[in-house]
PDB file of C-alpha atoms in Angstrom:
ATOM      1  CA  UNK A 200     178.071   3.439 246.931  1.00 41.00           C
ATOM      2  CA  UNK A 201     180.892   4.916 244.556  1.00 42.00           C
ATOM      3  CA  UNK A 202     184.054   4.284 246.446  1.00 51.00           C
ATOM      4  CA  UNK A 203     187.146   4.863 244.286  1.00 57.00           C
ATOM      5  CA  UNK A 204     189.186   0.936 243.710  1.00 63.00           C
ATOM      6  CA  UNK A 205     192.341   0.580 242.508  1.00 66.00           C
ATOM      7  CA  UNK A 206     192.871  -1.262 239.226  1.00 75.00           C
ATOM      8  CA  UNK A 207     196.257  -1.166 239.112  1.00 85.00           C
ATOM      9  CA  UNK A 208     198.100  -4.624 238.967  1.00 86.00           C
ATOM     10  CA  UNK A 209     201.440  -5.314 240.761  1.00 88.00           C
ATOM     11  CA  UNK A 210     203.097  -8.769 240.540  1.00 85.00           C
ATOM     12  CA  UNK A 211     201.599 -11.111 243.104  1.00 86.00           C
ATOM     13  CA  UNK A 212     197.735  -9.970 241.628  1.00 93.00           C
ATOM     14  CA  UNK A 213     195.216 -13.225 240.621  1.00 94.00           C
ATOM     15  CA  UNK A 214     191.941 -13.128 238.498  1.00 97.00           C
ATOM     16  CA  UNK A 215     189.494 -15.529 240.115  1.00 97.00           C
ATOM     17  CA  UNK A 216     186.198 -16.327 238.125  1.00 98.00           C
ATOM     18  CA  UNK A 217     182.677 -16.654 239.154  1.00 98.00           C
ATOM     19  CA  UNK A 218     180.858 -19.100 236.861  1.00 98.00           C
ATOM     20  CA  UNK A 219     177.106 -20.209 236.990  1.00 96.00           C
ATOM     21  CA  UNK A 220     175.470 -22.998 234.643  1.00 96.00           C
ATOM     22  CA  UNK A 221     172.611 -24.038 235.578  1.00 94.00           C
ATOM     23  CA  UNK A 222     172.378 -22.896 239.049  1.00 91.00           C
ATOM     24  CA  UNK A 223     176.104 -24.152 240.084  1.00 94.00           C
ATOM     25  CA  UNK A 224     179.042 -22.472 240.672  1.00 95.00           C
ATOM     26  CA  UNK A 225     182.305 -23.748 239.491  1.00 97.00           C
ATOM     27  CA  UNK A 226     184.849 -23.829 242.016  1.00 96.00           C
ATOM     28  CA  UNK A 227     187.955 -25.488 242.535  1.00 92.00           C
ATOM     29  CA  UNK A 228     188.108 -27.881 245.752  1.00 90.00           C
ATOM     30  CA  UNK A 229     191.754 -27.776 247.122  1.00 86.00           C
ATOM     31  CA  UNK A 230     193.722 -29.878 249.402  1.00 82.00           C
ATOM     32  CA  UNK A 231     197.335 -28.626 249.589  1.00 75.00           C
ATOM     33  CA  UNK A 232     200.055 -28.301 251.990  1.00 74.00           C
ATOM     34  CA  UNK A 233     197.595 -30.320 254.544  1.00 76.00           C
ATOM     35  CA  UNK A 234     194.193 -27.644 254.408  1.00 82.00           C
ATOM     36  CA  UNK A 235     191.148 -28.234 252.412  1.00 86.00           C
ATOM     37  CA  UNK A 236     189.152 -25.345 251.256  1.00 89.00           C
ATOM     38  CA  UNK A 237     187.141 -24.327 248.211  1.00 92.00           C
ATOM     39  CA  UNK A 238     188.403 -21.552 246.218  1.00 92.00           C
ATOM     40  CA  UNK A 239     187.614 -20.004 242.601  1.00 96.00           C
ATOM     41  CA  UNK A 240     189.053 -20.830 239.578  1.00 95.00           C
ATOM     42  CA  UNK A 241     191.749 -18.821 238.422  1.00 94.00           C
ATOM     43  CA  UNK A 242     195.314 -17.795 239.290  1.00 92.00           C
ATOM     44  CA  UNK A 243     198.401 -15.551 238.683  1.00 92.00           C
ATOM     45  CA  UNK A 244     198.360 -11.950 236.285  1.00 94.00           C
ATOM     46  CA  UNK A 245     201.367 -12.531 234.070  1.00 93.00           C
ATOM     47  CA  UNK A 246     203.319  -9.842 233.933  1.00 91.00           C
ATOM     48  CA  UNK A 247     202.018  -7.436 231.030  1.00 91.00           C
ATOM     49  CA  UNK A 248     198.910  -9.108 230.550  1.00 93.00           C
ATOM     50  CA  UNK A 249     195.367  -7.576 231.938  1.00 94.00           C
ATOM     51  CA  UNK A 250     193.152  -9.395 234.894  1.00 95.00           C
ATOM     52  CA  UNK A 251     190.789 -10.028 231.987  1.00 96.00           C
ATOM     53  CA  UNK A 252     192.154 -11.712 229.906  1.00 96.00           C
ATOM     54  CA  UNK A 253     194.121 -13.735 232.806  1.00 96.00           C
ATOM     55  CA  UNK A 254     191.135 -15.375 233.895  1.00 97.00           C
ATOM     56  CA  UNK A 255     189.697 -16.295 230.731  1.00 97.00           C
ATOM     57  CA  UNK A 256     193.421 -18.309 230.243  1.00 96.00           C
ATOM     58  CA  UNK A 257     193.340 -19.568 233.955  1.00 94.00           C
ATOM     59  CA  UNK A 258     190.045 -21.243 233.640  1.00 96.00           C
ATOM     60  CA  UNK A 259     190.821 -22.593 230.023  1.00 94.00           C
ATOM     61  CA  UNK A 260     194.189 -23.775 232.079  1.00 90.00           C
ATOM     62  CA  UNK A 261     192.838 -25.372 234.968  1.00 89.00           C
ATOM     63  CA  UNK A 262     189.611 -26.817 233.984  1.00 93.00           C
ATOM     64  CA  UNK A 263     189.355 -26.851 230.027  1.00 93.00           C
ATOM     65  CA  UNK A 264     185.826 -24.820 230.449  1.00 96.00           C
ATOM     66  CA  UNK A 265     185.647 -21.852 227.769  1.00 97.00           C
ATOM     67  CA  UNK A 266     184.466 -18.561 229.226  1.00 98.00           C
ATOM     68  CA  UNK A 267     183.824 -14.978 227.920  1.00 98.00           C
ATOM     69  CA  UNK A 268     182.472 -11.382 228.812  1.00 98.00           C
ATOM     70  CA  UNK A 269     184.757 -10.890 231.909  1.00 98.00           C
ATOM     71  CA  UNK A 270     182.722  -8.484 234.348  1.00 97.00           C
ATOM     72  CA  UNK A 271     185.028  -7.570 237.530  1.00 97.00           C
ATOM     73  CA  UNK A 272     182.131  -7.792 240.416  1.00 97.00           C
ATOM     74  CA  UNK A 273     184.753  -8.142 243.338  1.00 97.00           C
ATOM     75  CA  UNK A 274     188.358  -7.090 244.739  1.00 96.00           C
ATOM     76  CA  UNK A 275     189.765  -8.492 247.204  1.00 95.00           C
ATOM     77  CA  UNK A 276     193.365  -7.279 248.875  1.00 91.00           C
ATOM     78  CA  UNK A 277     194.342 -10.406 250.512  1.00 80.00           C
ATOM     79  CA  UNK A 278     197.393 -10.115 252.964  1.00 72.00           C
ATOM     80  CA  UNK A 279     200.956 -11.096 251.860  1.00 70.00           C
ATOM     81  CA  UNK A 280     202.490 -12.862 249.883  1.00 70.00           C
ATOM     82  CA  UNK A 281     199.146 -13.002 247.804  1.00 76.00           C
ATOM     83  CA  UNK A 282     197.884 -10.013 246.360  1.00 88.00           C
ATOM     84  CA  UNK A 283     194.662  -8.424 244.980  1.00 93.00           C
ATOM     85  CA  UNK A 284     192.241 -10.580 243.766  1.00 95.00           C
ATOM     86  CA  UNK A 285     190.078  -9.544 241.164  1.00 96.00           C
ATOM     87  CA  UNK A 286     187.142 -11.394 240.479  1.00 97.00           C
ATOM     88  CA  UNK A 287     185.150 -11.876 237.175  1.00 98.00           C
ATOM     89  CA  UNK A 288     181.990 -12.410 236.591  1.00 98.00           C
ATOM     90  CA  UNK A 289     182.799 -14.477 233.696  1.00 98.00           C
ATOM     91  CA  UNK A 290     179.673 -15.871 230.733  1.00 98.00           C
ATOM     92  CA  UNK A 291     179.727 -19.853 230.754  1.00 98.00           C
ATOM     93  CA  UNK A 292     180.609 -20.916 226.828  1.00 98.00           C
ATOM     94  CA  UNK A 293     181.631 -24.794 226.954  1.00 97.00           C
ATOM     95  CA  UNK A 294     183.466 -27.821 228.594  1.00 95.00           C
ATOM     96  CA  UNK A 295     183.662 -29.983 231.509  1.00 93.00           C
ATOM     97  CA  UNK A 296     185.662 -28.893 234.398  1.00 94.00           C
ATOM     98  CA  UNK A 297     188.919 -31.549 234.670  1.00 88.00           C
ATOM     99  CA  UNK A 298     191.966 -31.253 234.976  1.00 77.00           C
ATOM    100  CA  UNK A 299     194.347 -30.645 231.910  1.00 69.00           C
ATOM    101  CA  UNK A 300     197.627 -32.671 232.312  1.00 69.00           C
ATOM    102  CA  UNK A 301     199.540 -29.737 230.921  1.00 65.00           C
ATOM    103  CA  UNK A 302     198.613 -28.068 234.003  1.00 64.00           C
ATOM    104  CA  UNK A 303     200.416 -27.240 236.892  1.00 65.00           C
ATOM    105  CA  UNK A 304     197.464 -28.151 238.940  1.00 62.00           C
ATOM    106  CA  UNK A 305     197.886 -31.689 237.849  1.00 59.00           C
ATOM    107  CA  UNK A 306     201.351 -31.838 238.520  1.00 55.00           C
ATOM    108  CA  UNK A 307     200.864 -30.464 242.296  1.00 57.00           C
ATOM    109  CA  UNK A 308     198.085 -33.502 241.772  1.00 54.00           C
ATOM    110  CA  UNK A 309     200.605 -36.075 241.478  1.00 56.00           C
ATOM    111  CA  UNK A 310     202.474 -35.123 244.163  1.00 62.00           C
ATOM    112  CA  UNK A 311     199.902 -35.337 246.679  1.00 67.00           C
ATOM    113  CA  UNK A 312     198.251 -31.739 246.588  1.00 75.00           C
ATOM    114  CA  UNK A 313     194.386 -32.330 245.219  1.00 80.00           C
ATOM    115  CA  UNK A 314     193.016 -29.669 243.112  1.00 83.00           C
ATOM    116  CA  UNK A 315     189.855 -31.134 241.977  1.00 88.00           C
ATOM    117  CA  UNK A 316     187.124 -28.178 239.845  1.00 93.00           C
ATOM    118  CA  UNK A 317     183.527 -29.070 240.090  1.00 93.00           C
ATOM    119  CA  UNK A 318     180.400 -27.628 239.953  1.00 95.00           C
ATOM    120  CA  UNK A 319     178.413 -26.965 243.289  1.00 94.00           C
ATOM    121  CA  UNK A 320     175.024 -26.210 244.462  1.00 92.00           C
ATOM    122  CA  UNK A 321     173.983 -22.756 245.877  1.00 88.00           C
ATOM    123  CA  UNK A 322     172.946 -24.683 249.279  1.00 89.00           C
ATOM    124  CA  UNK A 323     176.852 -26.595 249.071  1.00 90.00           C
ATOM    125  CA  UNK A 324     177.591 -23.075 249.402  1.00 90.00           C
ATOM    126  CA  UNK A 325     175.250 -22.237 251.692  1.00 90.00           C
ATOM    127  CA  UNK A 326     176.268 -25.260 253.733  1.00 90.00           C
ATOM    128  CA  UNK A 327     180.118 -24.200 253.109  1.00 86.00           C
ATOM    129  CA  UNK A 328     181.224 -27.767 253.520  1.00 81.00           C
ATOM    130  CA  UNK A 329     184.468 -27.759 252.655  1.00 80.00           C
ATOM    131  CA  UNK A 330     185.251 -24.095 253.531  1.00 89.00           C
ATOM    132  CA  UNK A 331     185.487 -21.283 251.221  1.00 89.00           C
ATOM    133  CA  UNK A 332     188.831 -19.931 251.267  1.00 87.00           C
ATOM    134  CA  UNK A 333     187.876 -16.376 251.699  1.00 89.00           C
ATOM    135  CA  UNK A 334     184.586 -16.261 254.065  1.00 92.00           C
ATOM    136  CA  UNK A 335     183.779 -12.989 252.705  1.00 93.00           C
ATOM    137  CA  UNK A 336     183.937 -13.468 248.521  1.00 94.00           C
ATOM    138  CA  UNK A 337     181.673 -16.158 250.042  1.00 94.00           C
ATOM    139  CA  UNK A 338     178.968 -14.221 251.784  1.00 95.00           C
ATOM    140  CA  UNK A 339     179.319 -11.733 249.167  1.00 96.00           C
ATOM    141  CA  UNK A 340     178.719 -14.487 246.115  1.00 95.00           C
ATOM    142  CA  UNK A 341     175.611 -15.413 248.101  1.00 94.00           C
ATOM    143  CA  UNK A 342     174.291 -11.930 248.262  1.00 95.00           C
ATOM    144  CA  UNK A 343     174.785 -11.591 244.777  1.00 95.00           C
ATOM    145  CA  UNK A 344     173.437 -14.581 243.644  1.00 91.00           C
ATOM    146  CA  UNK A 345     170.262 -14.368 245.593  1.00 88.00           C
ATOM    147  CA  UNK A 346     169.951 -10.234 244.665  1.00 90.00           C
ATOM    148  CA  UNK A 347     172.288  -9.183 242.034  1.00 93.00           C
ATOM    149  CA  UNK A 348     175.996  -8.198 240.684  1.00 96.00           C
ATOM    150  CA  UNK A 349     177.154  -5.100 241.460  1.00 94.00           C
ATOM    151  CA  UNK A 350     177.898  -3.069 238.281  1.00 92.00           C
ATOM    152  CA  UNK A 351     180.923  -1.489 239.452  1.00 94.00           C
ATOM    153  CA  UNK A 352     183.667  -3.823 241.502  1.00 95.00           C
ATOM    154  CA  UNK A 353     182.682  -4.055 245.330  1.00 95.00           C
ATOM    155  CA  UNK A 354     186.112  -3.909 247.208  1.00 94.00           C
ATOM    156  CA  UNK A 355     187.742  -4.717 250.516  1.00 93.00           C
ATOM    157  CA  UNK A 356     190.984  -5.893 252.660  1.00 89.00           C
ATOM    158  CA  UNK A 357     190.867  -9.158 253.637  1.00 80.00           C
TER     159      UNK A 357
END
């Protein structure tokens, strides 16, 4: 398949990171404005500053774990007021996922939103426990993790 994807950011756009070690998949486990789900890692493209290098700072942000090699697998055009997502297959370097202080994460934290990244099984995905925020980047990590990566991004509307 060689369908054309557009790469072009607009303000809105997130970089969302796919990280294995070890078999697990680091995701971020969210309760906020009264919903749990499960989500990736990442967040907001500043403006002027590429997807890439976006979620290497978001994960380094949010969870303190060091990443590198960004490889966009995925894009996903969510529905307003959120925008494209692209997602990174990102290389594992260091750290423990917690949450920095610093963050604003933490501060949402305090206030009674939970944003709590941690490392998860393949069958906790499977299992979809607490549910992934997008059911398709879900079905689509499981593919890929049981087969393989697609070399060029896989996109679709969400």
């Amino acid at each position: 398949m060689n369908e054309e994807v557009d790469l072009q950011v607009k303000p809105g756009d997130a970089a969302r990171a796919i990280i294995i070690r070890d078999g697990k998949l680091l995701v971020m486990k969210r309760k906020k404005l009264g919903e749990d789900y499960t989500t990736l890692v990442g967040g907001r493209v500043e403006p002027g500053e590429k997807p890439e290098v976006t979620v290497i700072r978001e994960v380094k942000e949010e969870t303190g774990v060091y990443v590198a090699k960004p490889q966009l697998v995925f894009i996903e055009d969510a529905p307003a007021p959120f925008g494209k997502q692209f997602i990174y297959l990102c290389e594992y370097i260091s750290g423990e996922p917690a949450l920095s202080p610093s963050s604003e994460e933490y501060v949402d934290h305090q206030s009674g939103d939970l944003y709590i990244p941690e490392w998860i099984s393949v069958n906790d995905l499977i299992r979809n426990l607490t549910p992934f925020r997008s059911e398709r980047l879900r079905t689509e990590i499981l593919d890929a993790l049981t087969g393989e990566f697609p070399e060029a991004p896989k996109s679709w509307e969400s």
